[in-house]
mmCIF file of N, CA and C in Angstrom:
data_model
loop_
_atom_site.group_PDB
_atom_site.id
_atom_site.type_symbol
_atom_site.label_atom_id
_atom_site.label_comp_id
_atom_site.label_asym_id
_atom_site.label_seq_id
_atom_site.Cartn_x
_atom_site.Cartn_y
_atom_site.Cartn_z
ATOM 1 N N UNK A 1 82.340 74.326 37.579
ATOM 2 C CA UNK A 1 82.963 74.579 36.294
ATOM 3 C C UNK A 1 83.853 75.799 36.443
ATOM 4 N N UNK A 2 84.822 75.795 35.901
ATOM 5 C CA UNK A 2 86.093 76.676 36.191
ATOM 6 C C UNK A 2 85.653 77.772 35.279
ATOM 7 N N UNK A 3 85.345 78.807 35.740
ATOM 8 C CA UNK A 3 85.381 80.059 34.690
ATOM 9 C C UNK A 3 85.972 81.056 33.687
ATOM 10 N N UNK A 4 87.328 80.257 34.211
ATOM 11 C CA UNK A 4 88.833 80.701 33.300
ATOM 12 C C UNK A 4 88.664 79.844 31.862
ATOM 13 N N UNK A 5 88.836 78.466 32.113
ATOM 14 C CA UNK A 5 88.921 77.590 30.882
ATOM 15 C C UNK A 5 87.619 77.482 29.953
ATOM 16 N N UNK A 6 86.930 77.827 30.459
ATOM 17 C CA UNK A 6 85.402 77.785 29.352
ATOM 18 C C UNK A 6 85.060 78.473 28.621
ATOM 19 N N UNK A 7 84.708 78.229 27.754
ATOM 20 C CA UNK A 7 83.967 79.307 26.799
ATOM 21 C C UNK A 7 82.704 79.982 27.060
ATOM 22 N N UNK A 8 82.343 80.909 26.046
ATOM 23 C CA UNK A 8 80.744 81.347 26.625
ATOM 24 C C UNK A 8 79.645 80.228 26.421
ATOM 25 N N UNK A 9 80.403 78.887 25.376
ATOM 26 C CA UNK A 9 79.163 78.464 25.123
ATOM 27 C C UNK A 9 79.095 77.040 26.245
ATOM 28 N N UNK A 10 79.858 76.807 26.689
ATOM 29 C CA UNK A 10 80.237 75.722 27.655
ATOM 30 C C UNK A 10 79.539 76.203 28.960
ATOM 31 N N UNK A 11 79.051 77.496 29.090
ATOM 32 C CA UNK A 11 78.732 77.845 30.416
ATOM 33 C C UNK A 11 77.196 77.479 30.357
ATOM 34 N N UNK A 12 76.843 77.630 31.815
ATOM 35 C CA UNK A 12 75.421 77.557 32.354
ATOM 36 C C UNK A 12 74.539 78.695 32.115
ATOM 37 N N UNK A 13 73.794 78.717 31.034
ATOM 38 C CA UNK A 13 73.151 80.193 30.474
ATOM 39 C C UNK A 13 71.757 80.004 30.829
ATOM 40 N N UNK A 14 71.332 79.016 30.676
ATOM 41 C CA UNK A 14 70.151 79.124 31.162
ATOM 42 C C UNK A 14 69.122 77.784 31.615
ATOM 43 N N UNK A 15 68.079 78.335 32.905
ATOM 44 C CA UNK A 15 67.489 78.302 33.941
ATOM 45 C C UNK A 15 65.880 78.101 33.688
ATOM 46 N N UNK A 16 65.681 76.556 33.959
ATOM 47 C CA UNK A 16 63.825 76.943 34.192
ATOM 48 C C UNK A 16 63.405 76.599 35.296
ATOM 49 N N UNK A 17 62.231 76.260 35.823
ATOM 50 C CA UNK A 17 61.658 75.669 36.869
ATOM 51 C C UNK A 17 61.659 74.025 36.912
ATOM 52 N N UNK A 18 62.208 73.584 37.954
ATOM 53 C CA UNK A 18 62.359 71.981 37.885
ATOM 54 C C UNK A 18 61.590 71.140 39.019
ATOM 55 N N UNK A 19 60.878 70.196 38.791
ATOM 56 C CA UNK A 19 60.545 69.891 40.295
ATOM 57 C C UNK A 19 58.614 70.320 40.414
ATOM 58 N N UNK A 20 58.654 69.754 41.477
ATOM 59 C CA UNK A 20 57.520 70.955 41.747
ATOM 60 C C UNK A 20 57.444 71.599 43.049
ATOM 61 N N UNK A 21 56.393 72.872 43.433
ATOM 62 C CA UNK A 21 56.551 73.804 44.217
ATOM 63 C C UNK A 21 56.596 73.042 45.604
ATOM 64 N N UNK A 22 57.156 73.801 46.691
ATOM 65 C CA UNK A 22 57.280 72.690 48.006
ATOM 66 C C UNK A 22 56.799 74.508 49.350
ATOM 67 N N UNK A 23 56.788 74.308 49.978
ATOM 68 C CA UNK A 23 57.046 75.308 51.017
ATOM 69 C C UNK A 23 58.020 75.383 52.411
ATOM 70 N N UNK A 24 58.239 76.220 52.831
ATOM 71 C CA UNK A 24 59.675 76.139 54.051
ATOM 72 C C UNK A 24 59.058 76.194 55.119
ATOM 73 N N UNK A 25 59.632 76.193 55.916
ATOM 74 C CA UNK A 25 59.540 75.052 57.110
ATOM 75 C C UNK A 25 58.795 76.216 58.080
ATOM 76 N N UNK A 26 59.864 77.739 57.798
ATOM 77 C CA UNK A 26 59.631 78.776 58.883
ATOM 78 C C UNK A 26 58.456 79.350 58.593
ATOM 79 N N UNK A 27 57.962 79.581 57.223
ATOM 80 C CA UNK A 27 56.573 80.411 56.804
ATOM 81 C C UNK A 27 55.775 79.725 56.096
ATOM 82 N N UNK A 28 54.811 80.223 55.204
ATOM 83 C CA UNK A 28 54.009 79.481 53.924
ATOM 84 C C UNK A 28 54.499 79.869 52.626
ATOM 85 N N UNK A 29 55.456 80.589 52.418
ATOM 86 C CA UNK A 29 55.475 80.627 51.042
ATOM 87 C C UNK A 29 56.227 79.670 50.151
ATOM 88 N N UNK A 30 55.482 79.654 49.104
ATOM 89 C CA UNK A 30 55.759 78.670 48.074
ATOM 90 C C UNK A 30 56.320 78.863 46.863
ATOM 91 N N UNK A 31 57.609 78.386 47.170
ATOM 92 C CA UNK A 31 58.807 78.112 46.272
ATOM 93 C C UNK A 31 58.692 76.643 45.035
ATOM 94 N N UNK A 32 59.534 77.401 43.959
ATOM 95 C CA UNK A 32 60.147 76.214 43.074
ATOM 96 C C UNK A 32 61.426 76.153 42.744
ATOM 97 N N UNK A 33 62.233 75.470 42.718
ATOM 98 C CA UNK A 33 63.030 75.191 42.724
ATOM 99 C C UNK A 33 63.766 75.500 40.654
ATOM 100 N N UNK A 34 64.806 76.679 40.467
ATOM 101 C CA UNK A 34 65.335 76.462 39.280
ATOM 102 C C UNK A 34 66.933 75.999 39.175
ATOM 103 N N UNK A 35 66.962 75.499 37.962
ATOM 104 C CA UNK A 35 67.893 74.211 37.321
ATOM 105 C C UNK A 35 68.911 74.997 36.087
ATOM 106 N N UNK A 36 69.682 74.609 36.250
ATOM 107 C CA UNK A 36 70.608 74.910 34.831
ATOM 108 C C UNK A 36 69.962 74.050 33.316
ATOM 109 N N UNK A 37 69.704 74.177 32.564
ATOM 110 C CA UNK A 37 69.307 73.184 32.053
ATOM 111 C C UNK A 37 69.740 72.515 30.503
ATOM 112 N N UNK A 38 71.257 72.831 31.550
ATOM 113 C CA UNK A 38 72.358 72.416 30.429
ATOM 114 C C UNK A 38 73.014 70.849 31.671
ATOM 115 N N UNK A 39 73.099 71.967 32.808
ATOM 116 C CA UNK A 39 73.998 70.240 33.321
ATOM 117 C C UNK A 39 72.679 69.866 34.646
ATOM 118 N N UNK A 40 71.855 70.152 34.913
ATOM 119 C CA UNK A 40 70.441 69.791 35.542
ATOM 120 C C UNK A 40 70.902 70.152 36.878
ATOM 121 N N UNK A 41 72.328 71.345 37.221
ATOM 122 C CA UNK A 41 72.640 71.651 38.712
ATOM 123 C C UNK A 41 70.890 72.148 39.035
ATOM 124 N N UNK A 42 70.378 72.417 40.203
ATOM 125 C CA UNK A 42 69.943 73.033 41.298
ATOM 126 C C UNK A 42 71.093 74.637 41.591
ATOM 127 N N UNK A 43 70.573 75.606 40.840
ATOM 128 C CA UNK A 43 71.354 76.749 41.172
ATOM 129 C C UNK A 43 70.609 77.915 42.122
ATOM 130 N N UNK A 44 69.117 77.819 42.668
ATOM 131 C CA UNK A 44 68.137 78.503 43.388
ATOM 132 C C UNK A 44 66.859 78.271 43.286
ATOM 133 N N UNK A 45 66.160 79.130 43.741
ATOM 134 C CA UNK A 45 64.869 78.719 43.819
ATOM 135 C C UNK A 45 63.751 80.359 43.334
ATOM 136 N N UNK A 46 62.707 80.187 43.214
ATOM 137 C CA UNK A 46 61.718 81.115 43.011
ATOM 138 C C UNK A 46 60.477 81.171 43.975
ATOM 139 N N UNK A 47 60.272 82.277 44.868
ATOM 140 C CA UNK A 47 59.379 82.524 45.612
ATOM 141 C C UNK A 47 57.990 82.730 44.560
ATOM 142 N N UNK A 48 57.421 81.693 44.013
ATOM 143 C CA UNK A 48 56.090 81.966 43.257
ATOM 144 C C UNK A 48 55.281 82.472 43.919
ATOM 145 N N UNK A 49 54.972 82.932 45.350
ATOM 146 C CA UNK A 49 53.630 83.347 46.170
ATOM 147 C C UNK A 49 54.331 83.675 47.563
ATOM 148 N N UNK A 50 54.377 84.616 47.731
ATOM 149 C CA UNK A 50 55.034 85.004 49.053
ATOM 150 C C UNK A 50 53.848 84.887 50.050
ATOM 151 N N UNK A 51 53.938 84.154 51.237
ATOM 152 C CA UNK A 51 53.214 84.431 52.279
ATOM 153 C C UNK A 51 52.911 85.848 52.322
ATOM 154 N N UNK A 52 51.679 85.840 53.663
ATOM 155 C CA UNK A 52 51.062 87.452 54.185
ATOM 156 C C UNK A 52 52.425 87.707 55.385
ATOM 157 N N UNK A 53 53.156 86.809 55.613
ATOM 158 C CA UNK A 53 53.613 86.951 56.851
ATOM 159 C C UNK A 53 54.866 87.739 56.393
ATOM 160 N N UNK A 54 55.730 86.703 55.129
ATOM 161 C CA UNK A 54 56.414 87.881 54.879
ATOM 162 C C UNK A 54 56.796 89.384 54.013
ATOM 163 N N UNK A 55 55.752 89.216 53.472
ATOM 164 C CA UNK A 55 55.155 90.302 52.795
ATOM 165 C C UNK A 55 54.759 91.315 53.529
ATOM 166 N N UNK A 56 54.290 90.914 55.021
ATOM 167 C CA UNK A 56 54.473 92.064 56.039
ATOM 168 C C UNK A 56 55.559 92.591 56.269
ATOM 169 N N UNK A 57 56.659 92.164 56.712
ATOM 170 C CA UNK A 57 57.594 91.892 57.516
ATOM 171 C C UNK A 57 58.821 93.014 56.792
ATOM 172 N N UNK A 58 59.729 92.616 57.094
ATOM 173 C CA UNK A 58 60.607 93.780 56.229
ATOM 174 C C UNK A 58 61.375 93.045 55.412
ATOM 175 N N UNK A 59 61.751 93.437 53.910
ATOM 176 C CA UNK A 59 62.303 92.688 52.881
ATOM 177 C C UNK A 59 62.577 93.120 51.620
ATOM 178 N N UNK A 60 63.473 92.695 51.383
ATOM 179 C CA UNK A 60 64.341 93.479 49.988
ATOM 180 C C UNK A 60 63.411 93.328 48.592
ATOM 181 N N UNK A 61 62.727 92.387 48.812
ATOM 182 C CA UNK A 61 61.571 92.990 47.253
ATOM 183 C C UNK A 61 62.133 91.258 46.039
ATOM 184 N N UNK A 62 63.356 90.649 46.730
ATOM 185 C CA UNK A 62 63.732 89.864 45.820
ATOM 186 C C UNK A 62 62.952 88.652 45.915
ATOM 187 N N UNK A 63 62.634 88.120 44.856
ATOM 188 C CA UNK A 63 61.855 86.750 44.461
ATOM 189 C C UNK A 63 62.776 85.835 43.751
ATOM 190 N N UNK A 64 63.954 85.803 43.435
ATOM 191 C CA UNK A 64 64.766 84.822 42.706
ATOM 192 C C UNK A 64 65.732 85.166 43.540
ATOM 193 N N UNK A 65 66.322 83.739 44.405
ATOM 194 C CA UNK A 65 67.364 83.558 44.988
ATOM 195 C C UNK A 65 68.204 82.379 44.348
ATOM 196 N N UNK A 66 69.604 82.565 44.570
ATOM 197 C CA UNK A 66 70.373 81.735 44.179
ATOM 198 C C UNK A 66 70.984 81.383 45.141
ATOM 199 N N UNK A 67 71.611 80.104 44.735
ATOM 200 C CA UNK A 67 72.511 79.666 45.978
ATOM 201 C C UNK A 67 73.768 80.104 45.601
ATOM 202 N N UNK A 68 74.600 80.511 46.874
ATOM 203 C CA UNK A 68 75.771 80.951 46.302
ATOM 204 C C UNK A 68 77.195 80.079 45.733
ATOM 205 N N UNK A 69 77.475 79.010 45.961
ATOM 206 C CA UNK A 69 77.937 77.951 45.965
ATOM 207 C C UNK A 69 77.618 77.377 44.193
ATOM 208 N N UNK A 70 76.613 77.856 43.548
ATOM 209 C CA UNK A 70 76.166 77.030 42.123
ATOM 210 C C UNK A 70 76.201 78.023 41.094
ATOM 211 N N UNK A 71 76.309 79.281 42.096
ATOM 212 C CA UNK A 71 76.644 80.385 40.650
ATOM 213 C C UNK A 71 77.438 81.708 41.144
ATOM 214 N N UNK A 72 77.994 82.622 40.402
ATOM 215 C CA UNK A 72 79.011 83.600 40.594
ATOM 216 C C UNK A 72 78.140 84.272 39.415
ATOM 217 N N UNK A 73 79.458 85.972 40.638
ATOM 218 C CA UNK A 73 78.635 86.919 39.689
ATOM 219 C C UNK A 73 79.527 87.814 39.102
ATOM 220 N N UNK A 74 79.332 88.493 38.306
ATOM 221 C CA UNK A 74 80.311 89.260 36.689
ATOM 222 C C UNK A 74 79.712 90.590 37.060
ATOM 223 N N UNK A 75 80.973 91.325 36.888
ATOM 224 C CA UNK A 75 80.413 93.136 36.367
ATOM 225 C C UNK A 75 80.259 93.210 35.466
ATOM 226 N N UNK A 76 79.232 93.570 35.082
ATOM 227 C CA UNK A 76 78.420 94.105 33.640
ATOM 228 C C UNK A 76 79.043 95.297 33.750
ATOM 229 N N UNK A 77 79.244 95.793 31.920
ATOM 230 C CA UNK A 77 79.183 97.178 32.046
ATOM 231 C C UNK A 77 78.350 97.894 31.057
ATOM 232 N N UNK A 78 78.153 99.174 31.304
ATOM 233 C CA UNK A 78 76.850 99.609 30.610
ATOM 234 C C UNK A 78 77.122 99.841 29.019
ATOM 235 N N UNK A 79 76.216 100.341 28.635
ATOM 236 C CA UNK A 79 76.426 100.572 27.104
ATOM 237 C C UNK A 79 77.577 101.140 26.240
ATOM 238 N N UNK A 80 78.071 101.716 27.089
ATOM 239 C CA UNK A 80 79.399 102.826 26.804
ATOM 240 C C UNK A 80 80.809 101.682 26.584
ATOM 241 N N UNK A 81 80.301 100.159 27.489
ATOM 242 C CA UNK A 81 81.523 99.343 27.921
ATOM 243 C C UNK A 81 82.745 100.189 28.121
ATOM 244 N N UNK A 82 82.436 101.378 29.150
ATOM 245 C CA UNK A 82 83.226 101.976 30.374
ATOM 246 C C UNK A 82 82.936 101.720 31.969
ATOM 247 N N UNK A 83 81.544 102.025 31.777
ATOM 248 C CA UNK A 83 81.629 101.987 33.386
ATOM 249 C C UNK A 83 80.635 100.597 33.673
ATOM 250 N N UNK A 84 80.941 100.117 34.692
ATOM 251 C CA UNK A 84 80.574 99.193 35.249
ATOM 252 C C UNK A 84 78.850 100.018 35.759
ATOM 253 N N UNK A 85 77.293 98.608 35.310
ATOM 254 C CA UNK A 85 76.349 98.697 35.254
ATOM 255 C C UNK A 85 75.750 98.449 36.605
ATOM 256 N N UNK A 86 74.851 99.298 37.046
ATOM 257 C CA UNK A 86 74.556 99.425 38.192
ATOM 258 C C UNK A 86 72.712 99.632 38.741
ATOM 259 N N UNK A 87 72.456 98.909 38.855
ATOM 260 C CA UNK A 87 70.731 99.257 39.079
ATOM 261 C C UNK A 87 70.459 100.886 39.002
ATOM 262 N N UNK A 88 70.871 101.895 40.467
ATOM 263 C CA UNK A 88 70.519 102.839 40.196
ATOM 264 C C UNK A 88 70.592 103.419 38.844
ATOM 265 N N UNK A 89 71.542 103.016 38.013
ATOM 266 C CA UNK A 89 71.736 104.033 37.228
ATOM 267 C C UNK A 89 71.302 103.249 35.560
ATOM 268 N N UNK A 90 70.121 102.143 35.853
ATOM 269 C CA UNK A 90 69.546 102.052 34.384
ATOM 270 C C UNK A 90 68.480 102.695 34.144
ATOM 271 N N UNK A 91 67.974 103.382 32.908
ATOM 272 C CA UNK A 91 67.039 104.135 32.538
ATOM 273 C C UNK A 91 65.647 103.655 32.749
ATOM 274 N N UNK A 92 64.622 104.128 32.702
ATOM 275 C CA UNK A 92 63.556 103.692 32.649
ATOM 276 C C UNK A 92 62.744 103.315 31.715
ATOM 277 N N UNK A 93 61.788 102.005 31.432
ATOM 278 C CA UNK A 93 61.076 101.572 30.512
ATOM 279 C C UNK A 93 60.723 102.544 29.730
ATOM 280 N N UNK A 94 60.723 103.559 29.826
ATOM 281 C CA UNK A 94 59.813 104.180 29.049
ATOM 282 C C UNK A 94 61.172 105.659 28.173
ATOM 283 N N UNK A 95 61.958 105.411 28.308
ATOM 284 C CA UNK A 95 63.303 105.989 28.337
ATOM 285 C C UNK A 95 64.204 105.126 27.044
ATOM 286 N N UNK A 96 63.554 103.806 27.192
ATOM 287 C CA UNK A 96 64.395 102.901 25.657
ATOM 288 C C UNK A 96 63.650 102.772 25.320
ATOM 289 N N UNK A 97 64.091 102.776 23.566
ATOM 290 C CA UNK A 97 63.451 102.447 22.358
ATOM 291 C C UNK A 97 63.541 101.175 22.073
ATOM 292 N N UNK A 98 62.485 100.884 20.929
ATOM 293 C CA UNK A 98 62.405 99.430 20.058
ATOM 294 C C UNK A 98 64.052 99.915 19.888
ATOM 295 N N UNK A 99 64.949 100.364 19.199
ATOM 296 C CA UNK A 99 66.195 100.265 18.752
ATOM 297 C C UNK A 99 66.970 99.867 19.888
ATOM 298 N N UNK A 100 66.764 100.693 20.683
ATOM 299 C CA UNK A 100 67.768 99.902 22.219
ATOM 300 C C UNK A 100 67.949 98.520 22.302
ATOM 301 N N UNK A 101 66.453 97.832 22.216
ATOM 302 C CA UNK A 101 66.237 96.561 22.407
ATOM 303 C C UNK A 101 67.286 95.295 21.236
ATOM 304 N N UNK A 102 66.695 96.026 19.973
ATOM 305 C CA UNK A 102 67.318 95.244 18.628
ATOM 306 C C UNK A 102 69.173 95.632 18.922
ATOM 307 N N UNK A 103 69.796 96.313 19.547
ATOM 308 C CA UNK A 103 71.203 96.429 19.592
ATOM 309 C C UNK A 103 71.739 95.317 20.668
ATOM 310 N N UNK A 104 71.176 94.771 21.545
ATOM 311 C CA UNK A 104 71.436 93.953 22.254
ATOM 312 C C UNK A 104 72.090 92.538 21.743
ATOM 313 N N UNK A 105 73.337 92.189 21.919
ATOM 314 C CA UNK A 105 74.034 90.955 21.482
ATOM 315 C C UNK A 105 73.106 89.805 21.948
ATOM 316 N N UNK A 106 73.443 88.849 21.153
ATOM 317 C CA UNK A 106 72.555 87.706 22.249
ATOM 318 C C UNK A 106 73.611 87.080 22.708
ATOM 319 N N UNK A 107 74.585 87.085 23.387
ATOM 320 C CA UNK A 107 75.230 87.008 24.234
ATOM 321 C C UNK A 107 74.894 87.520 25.432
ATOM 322 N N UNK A 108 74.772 88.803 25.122
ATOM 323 C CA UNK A 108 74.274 90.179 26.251
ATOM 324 C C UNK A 108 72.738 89.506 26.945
ATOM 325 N N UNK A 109 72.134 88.794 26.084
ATOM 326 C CA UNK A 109 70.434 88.555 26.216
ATOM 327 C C UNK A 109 70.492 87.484 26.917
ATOM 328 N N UNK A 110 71.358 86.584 26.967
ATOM 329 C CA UNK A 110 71.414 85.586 27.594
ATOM 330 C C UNK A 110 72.022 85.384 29.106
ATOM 331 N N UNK A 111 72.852 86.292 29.250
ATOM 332 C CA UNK A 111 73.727 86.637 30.627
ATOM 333 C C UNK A 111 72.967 86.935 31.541
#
């Protein structure tokens, strides 16, 4: 889907679990597979149970992978809508209020 001609509501917003869990070939952990579940693409998968093996091993901490080919990615920007949003630099749970939460577009909630 072309990202120029669409609207926000024409897009792929949201994702559940489709299928059921399977495991890969190289380790034991057990994946499910998530879906758009507007047009039923296959856009990644979810590590529900990481093996011991790679949970040893060395690894970025991520459990939701996407394929790159079924989805693209957008700069967010932070609250100010100046600067472009960046992991290091979001506050901590305990740092936002119930009000933080209720200001959120649902546009914003859905992205």
């Amino acid at each position: 889907m072309s990202t120029n001609s669409c609207s926000f509501k024409d897009r792929c917003v949201t994702v559940d679990f489709i299928g059921r869990c399977y495991f890969t070939k190289i380790c034991k952990c057990k994946l499910k597979d998530i879906a758009c579940l507007k047009c039923g693409n296959i856009v990644g998968y979810h590590v529900i149970v990481p093996c011991s093996s790679c949970l040893l091993s060395c690894n970025n901490g991520h459990f939701w992978m996407f394929h790159s080919q079924a989805v693209y990615g957008i700069n967010r920007l932070d609250s100010t809508g100046v600067n472009v949003l960046l992991w290091g630099n979001l506050s901590e749970i305990e740092e936002n209020t119930d009000e933080d939460v209720l200001n959120i577009s649902a546009e914003e909630c859905i992205r």
